[in-house]
Amino acid sequence: MKNLKQLRRRDDEDEDYEAEESEESPFAPFLDNGWISEVEETLKSGKEATVYRCRAHPATGQEFFALKLYRDRQNRNFKNDSMYQEGRVILNGHTRRAVQKKTAFGRIAQAGMWTNYENEHLSLLHRVGADVPKVYKQYGNALLMEYVGDGEEAAPVLNSVELPQSEARPLFEVMLTNIELWLKHNLVHADLSPYNILYWEGRLKIIDFPQAVDPRFNSHAASLLQRDIENVCRYFNRYGLQADATRISGRLWQRFTRSQL
């Protein structure tokens, strides 16, 4: 792919210019730099990204990694993008204008931003003890992350799991603890559901954070928080919990606005 400087110059001349696609495999940097030795299989393919199970290079001390590869700019489809972008600042003036105009350079820059956001959010949350995968490395629009599962199968999403009744209440409390911890560190997931919560051997790992918002600067944060909690409560209420999402989210938001977290 042409470098960003070339694209920036070409965008100035023609906003409809489309960059040439790279012929280099997106896996090459991870293979060449001793992170992985093999890409084994596709675990998940969605509108925004595809996730692969990779055999880890022996030098890493891991057995497997999950490699998340974001789709190219033409095929990505983040819904209601402007809602999540509110409050995010692009300091470089040219890049900001290119993103606003949706030029070729702007689309490439924006695609990279989503990957960077997820890396930053997961790295922060992992450091403070949240139940999220550890990020090991980023190259371009690909993230190499902790793999949840074993060599036979990857951890299923919570929506496809029928929990033992004895696990429902404790895992629901784990989810609320995580949501509160994220909010304490100025993050709302903003797209949380049982489809992006992994379940493995009685434990949960929450994934997919590129659209997470900062509640200090995003006017939609309170409603996004409530939607997240509603989705979680809807799943766990199958097990007779009768959790009130509106009450839970309201109290949590109130504590956040009063700096009581």
Tab-separated table of C-alpha atoms in Angstrom:
chain	number	residue	atom	x	y	z
A	1	MET	CA	0.000	0.000	0.000
A	2	LYS	CA	1.212	3.483	-0.704
A	3	ASN	CA	2.561	5.224	2.361
A	4	LEU	CA	0.495	7.860	4.152
A	5	LYS	CA	2.565	10.752	2.806
A	6	GLN	CA	1.862	9.681	-0.778
A	7	LEU	CA	-1.832	9.251	-0.041
A	8	ARG	CA	-1.997	12.626	1.679
A	9	ARG	CA	-0.462	14.310	-1.370
A	10	ARG	CA	-2.785	12.467	-3.760
A	11	ASP	CA	-5.836	13.307	-1.647
A	12	ASP	CA	-5.059	16.989	-2.009
A	13	GLU	CA	-5.426	16.522	-5.756
A	14	ASP	CA	-8.371	14.118	-5.892
A	15	GLU	CA	-10.597	13.255	-2.919
A	16	ASP	CA	-12.060	10.255	-4.758
A	17	TYR	CA	-8.696	8.573	-5.213
A	18	GLU	CA	-8.594	4.996	-3.977
A	19	ALA	CA	-5.318	3.604	-2.682
A	20	GLU	CA	-3.923	0.388	-4.089
A	21	GLU	CA	-4.343	-2.641	-1.864
A	22	SER	CA	-1.254	-4.065	-0.226
A	23	GLU	CA	0.077	-7.326	-1.648
A	24	GLU	CA	1.875	-8.160	1.582
A	25	SER	CA	0.109	-10.562	3.902
A	26	PRO	CA	-1.123	-8.871	7.098
A	27	PHE	CA	0.262	-11.880	8.969
A	28	ALA	CA	3.799	-11.319	7.677
A	29	PRO	CA	4.995	-8.953	10.444
A	30	PHE	CA	3.904	-11.403	13.126
A	31	LEU	CA	5.557	-14.320	11.344
A	32	ASP	CA	8.728	-12.409	10.478
A	33	ASN	CA	9.201	-11.007	13.973
A	34	GLY	CA	8.818	-14.281	15.828
A	35	TRP	CA	5.362	-13.850	17.310
A	36	ILE	CA	3.534	-16.643	15.502
A	37	SER	CA	4.615	-19.712	13.564
A	38	GLU	CA	1.320	-20.553	11.853
A	39	VAL	CA	-2.182	-19.211	11.237
A	40	GLU	CA	-4.382	-22.204	12.098
A	41	GLU	CA	-8.008	-21.244	11.559
A	42	THR	CA	-10.635	-18.520	11.447
A	43	LEU	CA	-12.430	-18.153	14.764
A	44	LYS	CA	-14.841	-15.340	13.974
A	45	SER	CA	-15.625	-13.225	10.936
A	46	GLY	CA	-17.704	-10.096	11.447
A	47	LYS	CA	-18.474	-6.796	9.756
A	48	GLU	CA	-15.508	-5.013	11.308
A	49	ALA	CA	-12.844	-7.692	11.707
A	50	THR	CA	-11.846	-11.325	11.430
A	51	VAL	CA	-10.227	-13.207	14.312
A	52	TYR	CA	-7.799	-16.092	13.753
A	53	ARG	CA	-6.253	-18.672	16.046
A	54	CYS	CA	-2.499	-18.686	15.554
A	55	ARG	CA	0.129	-21.100	16.783
A	56	ALA	CA	2.511	-19.057	18.919
A	57	HIS	CA	6.232	-19.057	18.213
A	58	PRO	CA	7.940	-21.158	20.922
A	59	ALA	CA	10.064	-18.179	21.975
A	60	THR	CA	6.948	-16.331	23.185
A	61	GLY	CA	6.214	-18.895	25.885
A	62	GLN	CA	2.584	-19.098	24.700
A	63	GLU	CA	0.795	-21.912	22.903
A	64	PHE	CA	-1.734	-19.879	20.931
A	65	PHE	CA	-2.616	-16.286	20.141
A	66	ALA	CA	-5.782	-14.695	18.791
A	67	LEU	CA	-5.025	-12.363	15.909
A	68	LYS	CA	-7.713	-9.763	15.172
A	69	LEU	CA	-7.470	-8.301	11.684
A	70	TYR	CA	-9.656	-5.298	10.926
A	71	ARG	CA	-11.236	-5.228	7.492
A	72	ASP	CA	-10.077	-2.763	4.854
A	73	ARG	CA	-11.689	0.630	4.710
A	74	GLN	CA	-14.171	-0.242	1.914
A	75	ASN	CA	-15.647	-3.243	3.754
A	76	ARG	CA	-15.843	-2.009	7.335
A	77	ASN	CA	-19.199	-1.021	8.771
A	78	PHE	CA	-19.136	0.521	12.222
A	79	LYS	CA	-22.727	1.415	12.902
A	80	ASN	CA	-23.544	4.964	14.019
A	81	ASP	CA	-19.875	5.859	13.785
A	82	SER	CA	-20.410	9.509	14.741
A	83	MET	CA	-21.940	8.506	18.085
A	84	TYR	CA	-18.743	6.733	19.114
A	85	GLN	CA	-16.428	9.340	17.607
A	86	GLU	CA	-17.872	12.189	19.670
A	87	GLY	CA	-15.273	13.481	22.085
A	88	ARG	CA	-12.321	11.957	20.231
A	89	VAL	CA	-9.846	14.590	19.115
A	90	ILE	CA	-7.669	14.317	15.998
A	91	LEU	CA	-4.896	16.801	16.597
A	92	ASN	CA	-3.420	16.806	13.106
A	93	GLY	CA	-5.469	19.287	11.089
A	94	HIS	CA	-4.931	17.640	7.707
A	95	THR	CA	-5.844	14.205	9.034
A	96	ARG	CA	-8.933	15.627	10.748
A	97	ARG	CA	-10.144	17.246	7.518
A	98	ALA	CA	-9.388	14.092	5.527
A	99	VAL	CA	-11.425	11.972	7.950
A	100	GLN	CA	-14.316	14.452	7.797
A	101	LYS	CA	-14.246	14.448	3.977
A	102	LYS	CA	-13.854	10.655	3.842
A	103	THR	CA	-10.966	10.864	1.394
A	104	ALA	CA	-8.767	7.823	0.679
A	105	PHE	CA	-6.155	9.006	3.169
A	106	GLY	CA	-8.877	9.844	5.681
A	107	ARG	CA	-10.418	6.385	5.471
A	108	ILE	CA	-7.043	4.716	5.989
A	109	ALA	CA	-6.277	7.011	8.928
A	110	GLN	CA	-9.673	6.317	10.494
A	111	ALA	CA	-9.294	2.561	10.055
A	112	GLY	CA	-6.012	2.740	11.946
A	113	MET	CA	-7.636	4.772	14.700
A	114	TRP	CA	-10.150	2.017	15.497
A	115	THR	CA	-7.330	-0.496	15.886
A	116	ASN	CA	-5.333	1.918	18.026
A	117	TYR	CA	-8.348	2.643	20.219
A	118	GLU	CA	-8.939	-1.039	20.900
A	119	ASN	CA	-5.264	-1.571	21.703
A	120	GLU	CA	-5.236	1.377	24.099
A	121	HIS	CA	-8.502	0.430	25.789
A	122	LEU	CA	-7.614	-3.239	26.274
A	123	SER	CA	-4.097	-2.429	27.463
A	124	LEU	CA	-5.404	0.023	30.057
A	125	LEU	CA	-8.138	-2.276	31.305
A	126	HIS	CA	-5.850	-5.295	31.507
A	127	ARG	CA	-3.394	-3.281	33.623
A	128	VAL	CA	-6.095	-2.346	36.132
A	129	GLY	CA	-7.373	-5.913	36.467
A	130	ALA	CA	-10.403	-6.031	34.184
A	131	ASP	CA	-11.446	-9.356	32.656
A	132	VAL	CA	-10.238	-8.550	29.136
A	133	PRO	CA	-7.663	-10.241	26.899
A	134	LYS	CA	-4.064	-9.081	27.067
A	135	VAL	CA	-2.755	-7.388	23.917
A	136	TYR	CA	0.749	-8.515	22.984
A	137	LYS	CA	1.489	-6.657	19.742
A	138	GLN	CA	-0.009	-4.417	17.090
A	139	TYR	CA	1.102	-4.142	13.467
A	140	GLY	CA	-1.014	-1.852	11.336
A	141	ASN	CA	-4.661	-2.893	11.525
A	142	ALA	CA	-3.974	-6.195	13.289
A	143	LEU	CA	-3.846	-6.960	17.012
A	144	LEU	CA	-2.211	-10.025	18.530
A	145	MET	CA	-4.026	-10.921	21.726
A	146	GLU	CA	-4.419	-13.506	24.429
A	147	TYR	CA	-6.231	-16.584	23.155
A	148	VAL	CA	-9.066	-17.953	25.273
A	149	GLY	CA	-9.714	-21.650	24.765
A	150	ASP	CA	-7.567	-24.666	23.918
A	151	GLY	CA	-6.268	-26.438	20.846
A	152	GLU	CA	-9.618	-28.086	20.194
A	153	GLU	CA	-11.942	-25.119	20.497
A	154	ALA	CA	-12.000	-21.426	21.238
A	155	ALA	CA	-14.064	-20.059	24.095
A	156	PRO	CA	-17.704	-19.660	23.009
A	157	VAL	CA	-19.588	-16.400	23.324
A	158	LEU	CA	-21.836	-16.181	26.349
A	159	ASN	CA	-24.972	-16.020	24.211
A	160	SER	CA	-24.387	-19.597	23.073
A	161	VAL	CA	-23.785	-20.940	26.582
A	162	GLU	CA	-26.292	-22.415	29.006
A	163	LEU	CA	-24.728	-21.631	32.369
A	164	PRO	CA	-25.019	-23.866	35.405
A	165	GLN	CA	-27.559	-22.161	37.667
A	166	SER	CA	-24.929	-21.888	40.398
A	167	GLU	CA	-22.711	-19.726	38.155
A	168	ALA	CA	-25.313	-17.194	37.037
A	169	ARG	CA	-25.323	-14.859	40.027
A	170	PRO	CA	-21.509	-14.842	40.557
A	171	LEU	CA	-20.836	-14.190	36.862
A	172	PHE	CA	-23.457	-11.437	36.766
A	173	GLU	CA	-21.647	-9.774	39.667
A	174	VAL	CA	-18.358	-10.176	37.770
A	175	MET	CA	-19.883	-8.319	34.827
A	176	LEU	CA	-21.149	-5.465	36.994
A	177	THR	CA	-17.754	-5.220	38.689
A	178	ASN	CA	-16.096	-4.942	35.299
A	179	ILE	CA	-18.522	-2.308	34.009
A	180	GLU	CA	-17.918	-0.248	37.153
A	181	LEU	CA	-14.148	-0.643	36.822
A	182	TRP	CA	-14.270	0.535	33.199
A	183	LEU	CA	-16.345	3.555	34.194
A	184	LYS	CA	-13.918	4.348	37.008
A	185	HIS	CA	-11.215	4.552	34.329
A	186	ASN	CA	-13.377	6.695	32.045
A	187	LEU	CA	-14.581	4.045	29.626
A	188	VAL	CA	-17.993	2.794	28.585
A	189	HIS	CA	-17.881	-0.276	26.339
A	190	ALA	CA	-20.789	1.093	24.264
A	191	ASP	CA	-21.514	-2.166	22.401
A	192	LEU	CA	-21.626	-4.725	25.188
A	193	SER	CA	-23.753	-7.845	24.767
A	194	PRO	CA	-23.533	-11.621	25.334
A	195	TYR	CA	-22.060	-11.811	21.825
A	196	ASN	CA	-18.792	-10.179	22.906
A	197	ILE	CA	-18.367	-11.882	26.256
A	198	LEU	CA	-16.380	-15.114	26.131
A	199	TYR	CA	-17.016	-17.969	28.568
A	200	TRP	CA	-14.352	-20.526	29.412
A	201	GLU	CA	-14.168	-22.890	32.371
A	202	GLY	CA	-16.355	-20.780	34.617
A	203	ARG	CA	-14.712	-17.458	33.778
A	204	LEU	CA	-15.540	-14.531	31.505
A	205	LYS	CA	-13.418	-12.428	29.141
A	206	ILE	CA	-14.935	-9.339	27.556
A	207	ILE	CA	-13.822	-8.402	24.040
A	208	ASP	CA	-14.390	-5.847	21.257
A	209	PHE	CA	-13.550	-2.385	22.598
A	210	PRO	CA	-12.780	-0.227	19.515
A	211	GLN	CA	-15.968	1.815	19.903
A	212	ALA	CA	-15.629	2.401	23.665
A	213	VAL	CA	-16.340	6.015	24.643
A	214	ASP	CA	-15.011	8.405	27.252
A	215	PRO	CA	-17.983	9.410	29.445
A	216	ARG	CA	-16.359	12.731	30.288
A	217	PHE	CA	-16.608	13.932	26.694
A	218	ASN	CA	-19.304	11.879	24.970
A	219	SER	CA	-22.892	13.070	25.411
A	220	HIS	CA	-24.243	9.598	24.575
A	221	ALA	CA	-22.267	7.862	27.325
A	222	ALA	CA	-25.099	7.557	29.865
A	223	SER	CA	-27.500	6.015	27.355
A	224	LEU	CA	-24.771	3.718	26.010
A	225	LEU	CA	-23.999	2.579	29.558
A	226	GLN	CA	-27.661	1.823	30.157
A	227	ARG	CA	-27.865	-0.126	26.901
A	228	ASP	CA	-24.797	-2.155	27.873
A	229	ILE	CA	-26.293	-3.025	31.249
A	230	GLU	CA	-29.691	-3.819	29.726
A	231	ASN	CA	-28.052	-6.335	27.396
A	232	VAL	CA	-26.210	-7.978	30.282
A	233	CYS	CA	-29.297	-8.072	32.501
A	234	ARG	CA	-31.435	-9.507	29.717
A	235	TYR	CA	-29.106	-12.482	29.428
A	236	PHE	CA	-28.712	-13.160	33.145
A	237	ASN	CA	-32.393	-12.633	33.891
A	238	ARG	CA	-32.965	-15.906	32.019
A	239	TYR	CA	-31.680	-17.509	35.208
A	240	GLY	CA	-34.222	-15.789	37.447
A	241	LEU	CA	-32.073	-12.875	38.651
A	242	GLN	CA	-34.675	-10.147	37.930
A	243	ALA	CA	-32.007	-7.438	37.756
A	244	ASP	CA	-33.305	-3.921	37.061
A	245	ALA	CA	-31.011	-2.465	34.388
A	246	THR	CA	-32.435	1.058	34.610
A	247	ARG	CA	-31.897	1.216	38.354
A	248	ILE	CA	-28.406	-0.288	38.159
A	249	SER	CA	-27.214	1.992	35.366
A	250	GLY	CA	-28.802	5.063	36.967
A	251	ARG	CA	-27.081	4.515	40.288
A	252	LEU	CA	-23.764	3.740	38.619
A	253	TRP	CA	-23.925	6.856	36.437
A	254	GLN	CA	-24.823	8.964	39.460
A	255	ARG	CA	-21.794	7.661	41.354
A	256	PHE	CA	-19.607	8.408	38.346
A	257	THR	CA	-20.842	11.998	37.991
A	258	ARG	CA	-20.293	12.540	41.728
A	259	SER	CA	-16.749	11.101	41.558
A	260	GLN	CA	-17.700	8.318	43.971
A	261	LEU	CA	-16.305	5.358	42.048
